[in-house]
XYZ file of N, CA and C in Angstrom:
747
model
N 0.766 -1.571 0.006
C 0.335 -0.228 0.270
C 0.738 0.918 -0.039
N 0.539 2.613 -0.626
C 1.425 3.301 -0.602
C 1.494 4.137 0.525
N 2.383 4.511 0.919
C 2.806 5.405 2.115
C 1.953 6.622 2.637
N 1.404 7.230 1.175
C 0.826 8.493 1.063
C -0.638 7.867 0.144
N -1.584 7.733 0.377
C -2.568 7.008 0.092
C -3.330 8.251 -0.828
N -3.227 9.063 -0.748
C -4.064 10.288 -1.357
C -2.713 10.787 -2.145
N -1.904 10.493 -2.684
C -1.050 10.781 -3.431
C -1.386 10.538 -5.047
N -2.077 9.826 -5.250
C -2.411 10.264 -6.636
C -2.680 10.902 -6.758
N -4.192 11.229 -6.204
C -4.887 12.525 -6.088
C -4.843 13.917 -6.677
N -5.095 14.560 -7.185
C -5.269 15.905 -7.634
C -5.329 16.673 -6.383
N -3.765 17.271 -5.969
C -3.512 17.773 -4.659
C -4.488 19.455 -4.126
N -5.358 19.724 -5.303
C -5.587 21.190 -4.988
C -7.267 20.923 -4.598
N -7.523 19.456 -5.033
C -9.683 18.806 -5.010
C -9.281 18.638 -3.704
N -11.080 18.927 -2.915
C -10.789 19.286 -1.912
C -10.635 17.784 -1.669
N -10.888 17.428 0.197
C -10.273 16.383 0.565
C -11.051 15.245 0.318
N -12.473 15.751 0.443
C -13.521 14.628 0.178
C -13.318 13.728 -1.240
N -12.648 14.675 -2.462
C -12.539 13.991 -3.742
C -11.325 13.789 -3.870
N -10.332 13.674 -2.655
C -8.757 13.150 -2.924
C -9.043 11.292 -2.769
N -10.351 11.850 -1.343
C -10.611 9.883 -0.975
C -11.214 8.963 -2.047
N -12.133 10.021 -2.617
C -12.975 9.474 -3.628
C -11.667 9.218 -5.271
N -10.953 9.811 -5.002
C -9.691 9.001 -6.142
C -9.451 7.668 -5.504
N -8.811 8.272 -4.662
C -7.690 7.468 -4.291
C -8.731 6.227 -4.214
N -9.912 5.819 -3.839
C -10.767 4.691 -3.790
C -11.640 4.010 -5.421
N -11.270 4.908 -5.576
C -11.072 4.792 -7.438
C -10.214 3.808 -7.461
N -9.386 4.532 -7.554
C -8.038 3.858 -7.700
C -7.620 2.133 -7.160
N -8.190 2.195 -5.917
C -8.401 0.595 -5.597
C -9.016 -0.209 -6.533
N -10.148 0.291 -6.915
C -10.992 0.105 -7.595
C -10.545 -0.841 -8.738
N -9.735 0.171 -9.202
C -8.657 -0.217 -10.880
C -7.896 -1.180 -10.820
N -7.172 -0.961 -9.010
C -6.516 -2.002 -9.613
C -6.767 -3.581 -8.706
N -7.448 -3.235 -8.555
C -8.603 -5.094 -8.300
C -8.317 -5.131 -6.350
N -8.657 -4.131 -5.886
C -8.189 -4.101 -4.880
C -9.207 -4.891 -3.810
N -10.698 -4.389 -4.684
C -12.067 -4.471 -4.079
C -13.175 -5.182 -5.168
N -13.690 -6.047 -5.761
C -13.370 -6.768 -7.025
C -16.139 -6.873 -6.204
N -16.394 -6.817 -8.208
C -17.586 -7.142 -7.721
C -18.328 -7.943 -6.786
N -19.240 -6.918 -6.214
C -20.147 -8.198 -5.117
C -19.645 -7.881 -3.709
N -17.535 -7.281 -3.707
C -16.932 -7.686 -2.324
C -17.482 -6.499 -1.251
N -17.515 -6.763 0.112
C -17.668 -5.634 0.215
C -15.994 -4.979 0.820
N -16.303 -3.510 0.460
C -15.140 -2.785 0.864
C -15.125 -2.721 2.457
N -13.703 -1.930 2.797
C -13.064 -2.307 3.976
C -14.339 -1.560 5.210
N -14.576 -1.470 6.255
C -15.205 -0.537 7.348
C -14.830 0.605 7.003
N -15.981 1.729 7.368
C -15.672 3.554 6.859
C -14.616 3.271 8.686
N -14.146 3.112 9.782
C -13.014 3.632 10.397
C -11.879 3.311 9.960
N -11.601 2.095 9.531
C -10.165 1.481 8.397
C -10.522 2.289 7.621
N -11.145 2.746 6.547
C -10.934 3.498 5.986
C -10.242 4.403 6.338
N -11.233 5.239 7.071
C -10.735 6.742 7.579
C -8.947 7.239 7.998
N -8.984 5.539 8.634
C -7.506 5.975 9.355
C -6.862 5.341 7.822
N -7.435 4.838 7.158
C -6.267 4.810 5.675
C -5.691 5.640 4.975
N -6.273 6.738 4.979
C -6.783 7.825 4.070
C -6.417 9.901 5.090
N -6.471 8.914 6.296
C -5.800 9.552 7.370
C -7.186 11.047 7.258
N -8.266 10.973 7.375
C -9.364 11.434 7.543
C -10.346 11.278 8.369
N -11.278 12.347 8.212
C -12.133 11.792 9.360
C -13.318 11.136 8.832
N -14.593 10.436 9.609
C -15.183 9.545 9.099
C -16.257 10.784 8.441
N -16.432 11.844 8.704
C -17.335 12.414 7.388
C -16.566 12.475 6.393
N -15.636 13.226 6.245
C -15.110 13.334 4.982
C -15.168 11.623 4.019
N -14.709 10.520 5.052
C -14.786 8.931 4.333
C -16.296 8.583 3.296
N -17.229 9.491 4.619
C -18.258 9.453 4.056
C -19.148 10.133 2.943
N -18.665 11.585 3.030
C -19.250 11.623 1.721
C -18.243 11.108 0.334
N -17.201 11.155 0.547
C -16.470 10.187 -0.348
C -17.165 8.783 -1.254
N -17.544 8.307 -0.245
C -18.492 6.990 -0.349
C -19.845 6.876 -0.595
N -20.384 8.802 -0.527
C -21.553 8.740 -0.793
C -21.840 9.131 -2.295
N -21.004 9.686 -2.712
C -20.636 10.131 -4.610
C -20.494 8.678 -5.041
N -19.964 7.601 -4.900
C -19.602 6.680 -5.292
C -20.888 5.857 -5.322
N -21.685 6.098 -4.357
C -23.032 5.510 -4.131
C -23.589 5.346 -5.293
N -24.087 7.172 -5.092
C -24.741 8.676 -6.272
C -24.231 7.880 -7.378
N -23.158 7.283 -8.364
C -22.616 6.884 -9.033
C -22.955 5.567 -9.524
N -23.553 4.875 -8.653
C -23.729 2.887 -8.652
C -22.404 2.122 -8.733
N -21.580 2.991 -8.416
C -19.766 2.460 -8.336
C -19.887 1.522 -6.993
N -20.366 2.208 -5.954
C -20.586 1.645 -4.471
C -21.981 0.557 -4.441
N -22.563 -0.371 -3.695
C -23.637 -0.017 -3.147
C -24.282 -0.179 -1.536
N -24.602 0.507 -0.868
C -25.080 0.408 0.698
C -26.076 -0.575 0.921
N -25.809 -1.243 1.843
C -26.961 -2.299 1.734
C -26.825 -2.735 3.913
N -28.317 -2.204 3.851
C -28.893 -1.787 5.565
C -28.038 -3.299 6.386
N -27.637 -2.224 7.226
C -27.316 -3.473 8.559
C -25.584 -4.072 7.862
N -25.151 -4.196 7.031
C -24.293 -5.151 6.240
C -23.019 -4.406 5.738
N -23.013 -3.536 5.215
C -22.168 -3.268 5.094
C -21.962 -2.700 3.776
N -20.886 -1.663 2.643
C -20.507 -1.089 1.632
C -20.380 -1.921 0.123
N -20.986 -2.236 -0.740
C -19.938 -3.358 -1.496
C -19.996 -2.822 -3.204
N -19.086 -3.199 -3.602
C -19.249 -3.303 -4.873
C -20.273 -3.419 -5.951
N -20.416 -2.519 -6.421
C -22.100 -2.598 -7.189
C -21.768 -3.776 -8.525
N -22.792 -4.493 -8.594
C -22.487 -5.706 -9.306
C -23.709 -5.876 -10.571
N -23.422 -5.628 -11.951
C -24.377 -5.432 -12.970
C -25.156 -6.772 -12.900
N -26.811 -6.407 -12.349
C -28.015 -7.559 -12.499
C -28.843 -7.462 -12.795
N -29.261 -7.881 -13.378
C -30.902 -7.983 -14.523
C -31.820 -7.105 -13.268
N -31.740 -6.333 -13.201
C -33.379 -5.473 -12.437
C -32.552 -3.993 -12.837
N -33.115 -3.018 -12.306
C -33.605 -1.370 -12.376
C -31.992 -1.134 -13.218
N -30.745 -1.453 -13.038
C -30.052 -0.934 -13.084
C -29.606 -1.214 -14.562
N -30.238 -2.188 -14.943
C -29.683 -2.360 -16.590
C -30.261 -1.439 -17.138
N -31.071 -0.555 -16.617
C -32.333 0.029 -17.666
C -30.955 1.278 -17.697
N -29.958 1.202 -17.065
C -29.464 2.759 -16.971
C -28.226 2.802 -18.146
N -27.966 1.498 -18.934
C -27.529 1.637 -20.055
C -28.428 1.251 -21.202
N -29.180 0.697 -21.583
C -30.052 -0.101 -22.388
C -31.372 1.058 -22.656
N -31.740 1.909 -23.103
C -32.516 2.453 -23.097
C -33.308 2.857 -24.204
N -33.852 1.857 -24.783
C -34.716 1.285 -26.025
C -36.304 0.494 -25.642
N -37.047 0.893 -25.871
C -38.394 0.977 -25.222
C -39.434 0.889 -26.172
N -40.115 0.268 -26.078
C -42.072 0.270 -27.137
C -41.719 1.551 -27.057
N -42.874 2.369 -28.368
C -43.420 3.435 -28.116
C -44.255 4.344 -27.106
N -45.215 3.342 -26.484
C -46.158 3.506 -25.572
C -45.211 3.267 -24.332
N -43.429 2.946 -24.401
C -43.205 3.120 -23.128
C -42.729 2.214 -22.076
N -43.269 1.057 -22.976
C -43.447 -0.633 -22.142
C -41.763 -0.648 -22.074
N -41.249 -1.484 -21.001
C -39.533 -1.506 -20.767
C -39.476 -3.593 -20.683
N -38.620 -3.816 -21.618
C -38.703 -5.171 -21.436
C -37.111 -5.479 -21.729
N -36.490 -6.824 -21.305
C -35.212 -7.069 -21.321
C -35.535 -8.090 -23.186
N -34.042 -7.195 -23.489
C -33.994 -7.440 -24.885
C -33.577 -9.429 -24.687
N -34.230 -10.047 -25.755
C -33.375 -11.291 -25.977
C -32.247 -11.543 -27.469
N -30.883 -11.906 -26.821
C -30.094 -11.213 -27.560
C -29.244 -12.515 -28.439
N -28.753 -12.223 -29.602
C -28.703 -13.388 -30.304
C -26.837 -13.059 -31.113
N -26.481 -13.407 -30.839
C -24.802 -13.693 -32.252
C -24.435 -13.715 -33.034
N -24.083 -12.708 -33.670
C -24.273 -12.756 -35.521
C -22.808 -13.339 -35.900
N -21.741 -12.487 -34.745
C -20.207 -13.047 -35.459
C -19.783 -12.195 -34.570
N -18.126 -12.727 -34.896
C -17.115 -12.578 -33.825
C -15.701 -13.066 -34.042
N -14.745 -12.004 -34.190
C -13.550 -12.306 -34.564
C -11.901 -11.321 -33.784
N -11.016 -11.509 -34.030
C -10.020 -10.850 -33.834
C -9.598 -9.934 -34.455
N -9.173 -8.973 -34.865
C -8.788 -8.553 -35.490
C -7.821 -6.852 -35.177
N -7.214 -6.571 -35.996
C -6.179 -5.435 -35.381
C -7.205 -4.616 -35.783
N -7.187 -3.213 -34.842
C -7.567 -2.386 -33.971
C -8.032 -0.757 -35.642
N -9.038 -0.613 -35.957
C -8.906 0.268 -36.842
C -8.550 2.076 -36.182
N -8.216 2.263 -37.168
C -7.926 3.902 -36.735
C -9.196 4.846 -35.666
N -10.134 4.731 -35.764
C -11.183 4.768 -35.568
C -11.455 4.074 -34.025
N -10.927 2.793 -33.995
C -11.535 2.319 -32.850
C -9.771 2.374 -31.614
N -9.371 2.458 -32.443
C -8.249 2.744 -31.686
C -8.276 4.310 -31.044
N -8.758 5.421 -31.581
C -9.083 6.452 -31.379
C -9.879 6.312 -29.478
N -11.530 5.593 -29.977
C -12.207 5.574 -28.860
C -11.742 5.008 -28.092
N -10.830 3.561 -27.833
C -10.150 3.387 -26.870
C -9.158 3.817 -26.190
N -8.031 4.064 -27.299
C -7.231 4.856 -26.355
C -5.665 4.003 -27.105
N -6.166 2.944 -28.071
C -4.869 1.967 -28.263
C -4.343 2.350 -29.320
N -2.654 1.774 -28.330
C -1.435 2.303 -29.787
C -1.769 1.124 -30.968
N -1.074 1.573 -32.106
C -0.854 1.211 -33.017
C -0.534 0.178 -33.138
N -1.124 -1.013 -33.925
C -1.564 -2.325 -34.030
C -1.732 -3.254 -32.675
N -2.275 -2.466 -32.124
C -2.929 -3.330 -30.952
C -4.561 -4.553 -31.607
N -5.131 -5.100 -30.923
C -5.689 -6.212 -31.770
C -7.178 -5.894 -30.874
N -7.959 -5.935 -31.391
C -9.299 -5.942 -30.660
C -10.532 -6.892 -31.012
N -11.022 -7.732 -30.062
C -12.431 -8.466 -30.406
C -13.603 -7.645 -30.936
N -13.725 -8.331 -32.081
C -15.216 -7.523 -32.797
C -16.283 -8.304 -32.430
N -17.786 -7.752 -32.841
C -18.671 -8.984 -32.567
C -19.979 -8.207 -32.875
N -21.206 -8.764 -33.775
C -22.209 -7.870 -33.403
C -23.569 -9.149 -33.164
N -24.067 -8.198 -32.931
C -25.627 -8.679 -31.445
C -26.567 -8.510 -31.725
N -27.638 -9.845 -32.735
C -29.214 -8.230 -32.931
C -29.712 -8.608 -31.576
N -30.745 -7.575 -31.147
C -31.339 -7.285 -29.833
C -32.952 -7.744 -30.401
N -33.790 -8.505 -30.190
C -35.415 -9.022 -30.134
C -35.698 -8.260 -28.730
N -36.910 -7.217 -28.797
C -37.934 -6.649 -27.972
C -39.186 -7.048 -28.182
N -39.877 -7.937 -27.572
C -40.996 -8.301 -27.645
C -41.270 -9.266 -28.671
N -40.379 -9.926 -28.801
C -40.114 -10.868 -29.911
C -39.961 -9.855 -31.826
N -39.621 -8.626 -31.472
C -39.528 -7.737 -32.797
C -37.630 -7.363 -32.607
N -37.269 -7.781 -33.718
C -35.946 -7.011 -33.947
C -36.167 -5.589 -34.558
N -35.518 -5.566 -33.016
C -35.381 -3.757 -33.540
C -33.833 -3.117 -33.116
N -32.688 -4.264 -33.135
C -31.470 -3.490 -32.493
C -29.935 -4.096 -33.320
N -29.110 -4.188 -33.812
C -28.040 -4.479 -33.749
C -26.301 -3.870 -32.759
N -26.241 -4.706 -32.738
C -24.761 -3.679 -31.818
C -23.397 -3.960 -32.490
N -22.996 -3.676 -32.573
C -21.535 -3.933 -33.462
C -20.790 -3.268 -32.315
N -19.797 -4.375 -31.851
C -18.719 -3.764 -30.653
C -17.471 -4.387 -30.202
N -16.714 -3.504 -30.512
C -15.341 -3.816 -30.543
C -14.700 -3.265 -29.097
N -13.809 -4.573 -27.954
C -13.670 -4.480 -26.869
C -11.682 -4.984 -27.156
N -10.859 -4.123 -26.168
C -9.460 -4.361 -26.491
C -8.738 -5.575 -26.365
N -8.561 -6.439 -26.842
C -7.922 -7.514 -26.553
C -6.794 -7.732 -25.120
N -6.633 -6.402 -24.735
C -5.331 -6.344 -23.498
C -6.522 -6.943 -22.253
N -8.081 -5.696 -22.644
C -8.553 -6.177 -21.624
C -9.385 -7.209 -20.815
N -9.655 -8.104 -22.593
C -10.700 -9.219 -22.721
C -9.137 -9.774 -23.071
N -8.894 -10.848 -22.324
C -7.485 -11.371 -22.889
C -8.161 -12.928 -22.881
N -8.652 -13.521 -23.981
C -9.150 -14.942 -24.532
C -10.471 -15.147 -24.413
N -11.049 -13.851 -24.581
C -12.424 -13.475 -25.102
C -12.989 -14.537 -26.028
N -13.944 -15.467 -26.078
C -14.229 -16.457 -26.628
C -15.818 -16.556 -27.286
N -15.660 -16.854 -28.533
C -17.148 -16.782 -29.453
C -17.627 -17.720 -28.386
N -17.268 -18.468 -27.693
C -18.152 -19.803 -27.427
C -18.842 -19.055 -25.825
N -17.556 -18.806 -25.140
C -18.133 -17.543 -23.926
C -19.559 -16.317 -24.484
N -19.036 -15.908 -25.800
C -20.517 -14.707 -25.415
C -21.735 -15.689 -25.668
N -21.282 -16.903 -26.998
C -22.787 -17.136 -26.905
C -23.468 -18.428 -25.747
N -23.173 -18.208 -24.799
C -23.242 -19.332 -23.774
C -23.709 -17.980 -22.209
N -23.266 -17.025 -22.502
C -23.542 -16.431 -21.742
C -24.820 -16.034 -20.770
N -25.110 -16.091 -19.159
C -26.734 -16.396 -19.066
C -27.158 -14.706 -18.456
N -26.065 -13.499 -18.168
C -25.981 -12.990 -17.487
C -26.383 -11.689 -19.254
N -26.749 -10.320 -18.705
C -26.055 -9.322 -19.899
C -24.951 -9.229 -19.808
N -24.609 -8.283 -20.819
C -23.144 -8.668 -21.289
C -22.140 -7.245 -20.267
N -23.125 -6.429 -19.679
C -21.804 -5.973 -19.169
C -21.821 -6.949 -17.603
N -22.485 -7.733 -17.118
C -21.962 -8.539 -15.981
C -21.182 -9.586 -16.404
N -21.478 -9.853 -17.443
C -19.770 -10.982 -17.986
C -18.788 -10.610 -18.044
N -19.333 -8.914 -18.581
C -17.407 -7.926 -19.121
C -17.036 -8.528 -16.919
N -17.735 -8.376 -16.112
C -17.650 -7.574 -14.943
C -17.087 -9.010 -14.381
N -18.024 -10.551 -14.073
C -18.082 -11.720 -13.777
C -16.478 -12.011 -14.215
N -16.082 -12.203 -15.388
C -14.956 -13.149 -16.390
C -14.187 -12.760 -16.483
N -13.779 -11.166 -16.161
C -13.046 -10.281 -16.498
C -12.217 -9.492 -15.789
N -13.525 -9.593 -14.557
C -12.854 -8.234 -13.878
C -13.464 -6.409 -14.763
N -14.141 -6.513 -15.613
C -13.858 -4.993 -15.888
C -15.464 -4.593 -15.831
N -15.530 -3.340 -14.943
C -16.933 -2.976 -14.594
C -17.232 -1.297 -15.386
N -18.694 -1.798 -16.482
C -18.781 -0.636 -16.543
C -19.212 0.535 -15.912
N -19.329 1.720 -15.711
C -19.668 2.567 -14.609
C -20.560 3.411 -15.004
N -19.939 3.752 -16.648
C -20.716 5.070 -17.211
C -20.211 4.809 -18.355
N -21.175 5.720 -19.541
C -20.680 5.835 -21.262
C -21.330 7.288 -21.501
N -21.286 7.338 -22.765
C -20.490 8.537 -23.314
C -21.494 8.335 -24.823
N -22.539 8.638 -25.103
C -23.102 8.387 -26.513
C -23.964 9.697 -27.337
N -23.568 9.772 -28.516
C -23.433 10.418 -29.509
C -24.646 9.738 -30.373
N -26.143 10.366 -30.777
C -26.890 9.739 -31.385
C -26.971 10.363 -32.692
N -27.158 9.861 -34.140
C -26.992 10.483 -35.430
C -28.329 9.441 -36.216
N -29.050 10.161 -37.098
C -29.639 9.612 -37.837
C -28.685 8.347 -39.008
N -29.062 7.514 -39.413
C -28.454 7.036 -40.830
C -29.417 6.103 -41.350
N -28.720 5.235 -42.704
C -29.256 4.682 -43.351
C -28.985 3.299 -43.811
N -29.917 2.326 -43.858
C -29.544 1.047 -43.230
C -28.828 0.722 -44.803
N -27.705 0.060 -44.217
C -27.157 -1.199 -45.516
C -27.113 -1.891 -45.782
N -26.759 -2.736 -47.264
C -26.900 -4.087 -47.128
C -27.764 -5.221 -45.952
N -26.367 -5.258 -44.961
C -25.785 -5.561 -43.914
C -26.820 -5.697 -42.687
N -26.956 -4.636 -42.524
C -27.965 -4.289 -41.319
C -29.379 -4.130 -41.204
N -29.694 -3.951 -42.586
C -31.297 -3.828 -43.465
C -31.613 -5.496 -43.163
N -30.957 -6.573 -43.707
C -30.953 -7.436 -43.427
C -31.108 -8.239 -41.996
N -30.585 -8.018 -41.544
C -30.311 -8.424 -39.943
C -31.384 -7.108 -39.605
N -32.251 -6.564 -39.366
C -32.845 -6.519 -39.029
C -34.560 -5.777 -39.764
N -33.879 -6.764 -40.793
C -35.497 -6.692 -41.350
C -36.483 -5.842 -42.120
N -35.480 -4.557 -42.150
C -36.133 -3.721 -42.963
C -35.383 -3.378 -44.028
N -35.785 -2.178 -45.463
C -35.833 -2.090 -46.333
C -34.324 -1.398 -46.943
N -33.130 -1.772 -47.592
C -32.199 -1.191 -47.466
C -32.562 0.570 -47.871
N -31.804 1.182 -46.974
C -31.935 2.672 -47.194
C -32.805 3.185 -46.216
N -33.514 2.205 -45.567
C -34.567 2.417 -44.679
C -33.595 3.705 -43.572
N -34.385 3.979 -43.123
C -33.797 5.268 -42.108
C -33.574 4.947 -40.458
N -32.366 4.287 -39.758
C -32.290 3.885 -38.522
C -31.937 4.950 -37.266
N -31.845 4.520 -36.278
C -31.127 5.675 -35.169
C -29.596 4.838 -35.052
N -28.862 5.621 -34.862
C -27.208 5.115 -34.707
C -27.101 5.971 -33.248
N -26.460 4.876 -32.388
C -26.206 5.217 -31.281
C -24.664 4.880 -31.116
N -23.418 5.909 -30.773
C -22.181 5.586 -30.738
C -22.048 5.310 -29.292
N -21.591 4.779 -28.662
C -20.955 4.369 -27.231
C -19.835 4.273 -26.825
N -18.824 4.977 -25.967
C -18.021 4.429 -25.748
C -18.793 3.942 -23.694
N -17.947 3.065 -23.333
C -18.095 2.843 -21.809
C -17.234 2.962 -21.727
N -16.650 3.052 -20.517
C -16.132 3.461 -19.329
C -15.906 2.837 -18.074
N -14.517 2.324 -17.506
C -14.617 1.972 -15.962
C -13.852 2.598 -15.233
N -13.686 2.257 -14.446
C -13.075 3.834 -13.135
C -12.191 4.075 -13.888
N -11.906 5.353 -13.201
C -10.709 6.707 -13.725
C -11.167 6.275 -14.857
N -11.713 6.483 -15.644
C -12.292 7.439 -16.872
C -11.548 6.228 -18.312
N -11.742 5.229 -18.022
C -10.928 4.220 -19.023
C -11.799 3.513 -19.856
N -11.404 4.084 -20.791
C -12.277 3.409 -22.254
C -12.141 1.609 -22.111
N -13.591 0.729 -22.204
C -13.341 -0.558 -22.115
C -14.114 -1.141 -23.169
N -14.841 -0.112 -23.844
C -16.079 -0.892 -24.659
C -15.812 -0.017 -26.038
N -15.576 0.484 -27.059
C -16.665 0.842 -28.578
C -17.996 0.042 -29.135
N -19.009 0.838 -29.353
C -20.254 0.230 -29.563
C -20.709 1.060 -30.655
N -21.631 0.681 -31.607
C -22.073 1.293 -32.424
C -23.427 0.571 -32.295
N -24.630 1.191 -32.203
C -26.107 0.295 -32.174
C -26.891 0.797 -33.806
N -27.702 0.348 -34.265
C -28.075 0.911 -34.896
C -29.726 0.374 -34.529
N -30.690 1.075 -35.027
C -32.259 0.884 -34.190
C -33.471 0.763 -34.896
N -34.244 0.100 -35.346
C -35.346 0.573 -35.932
C -36.807 1.404 -35.338
N -36.607 2.267 -35.097
C -37.783 3.088 -34.581
C -38.659 3.369 -35.340
N -39.062 2.523 -35.464
C -40.712 2.429 -36.329
C -41.560 2.570 -35.240
N -41.274 1.623 -34.234
C -42.485 0.825 -33.610
C -41.170 1.422 -31.396
N -40.289 1.555 -31.597
C -39.096 1.661 -30.460
C -39.164 2.894 -30.623
N -38.088 3.279 -29.020
C -37.793 4.748 -29.473
C -36.366 4.479 -28.260
N -35.942 5.987 -28.028
C -34.690 5.869 -27.011
C -35.348 6.873 -26.096
N -34.581 6.607 -25.158
C -34.963 7.255 -23.953
C -33.898 7.992 -22.798
N -34.001 9.106 -22.966
C -32.884 9.742 -22.676
C -32.442 9.338 -21.546
N -31.051 10.140 -20.821
C -30.593 8.990 -19.611
C -31.095 9.184 -18.117
N -31.724 10.636 -18.668
C -32.654 10.692 -16.981
C -33.708 10.062 -17.138
N -34.978 10.251 -18.359
C -36.202 9.809 -18.073
C -35.416 7.603 -17.568
N -34.584 7.169 -18.347
C -34.282 5.744 -18.513
C -34.417 5.367 -17.098
N -34.152 6.080 -15.946
C -33.559 5.790 -14.943
C -35.261 5.399 -13.710
N -36.308 5.820 -14.700
C -37.713 5.588 -13.975
C -38.445 4.634 -14.919
């Protein structure tokens, strides 16, 4: 352990933010893993050399960001991606009547390739780096609605296989967390319109050239580390995209 646990934090930040940064660095190093309880408040306050109040303020912010979860009478735990309301923080496509449902996912393709210039830019990779690329088609209420084209850095997902993706039972982000220790805590999404090319038109069952919603997403783990680049194409004939705030309800 660093003799000065706050040494990696910005020195001019408020003390609670320095503590928060130090805790994020500990999470990044894998010191505490998914579903695991973090040490008691008193122990952490002593480790960082701060008051219980300062420590709690840092933990409050991490809990508000869904990085940590408080459980009454049990302590504070590293958040897990599970099949509950937390899922809809990241999945925002719903039927136009507002009905939310979990998608049925089918893997279309999988491969290991050298990252393109665009993917290297989005994931912060060096020239020559390899990524795993795969595509999923998602159905809601029996309707094929969305295709996700996803790139993952090989260095963060060593040994990822097509079989693992096909046989996973949970959500994709829970799979990342459980098998590779990669926790997605935030995303940056940009939306635009596009026209269906021949490949995506066939997968979505629409005419080539049909209008689609295109969602470009970078997913981040702790300390703003990019871990996934995803381009989703959505048929919005009967479905729509909820903004981030609306998706929480």
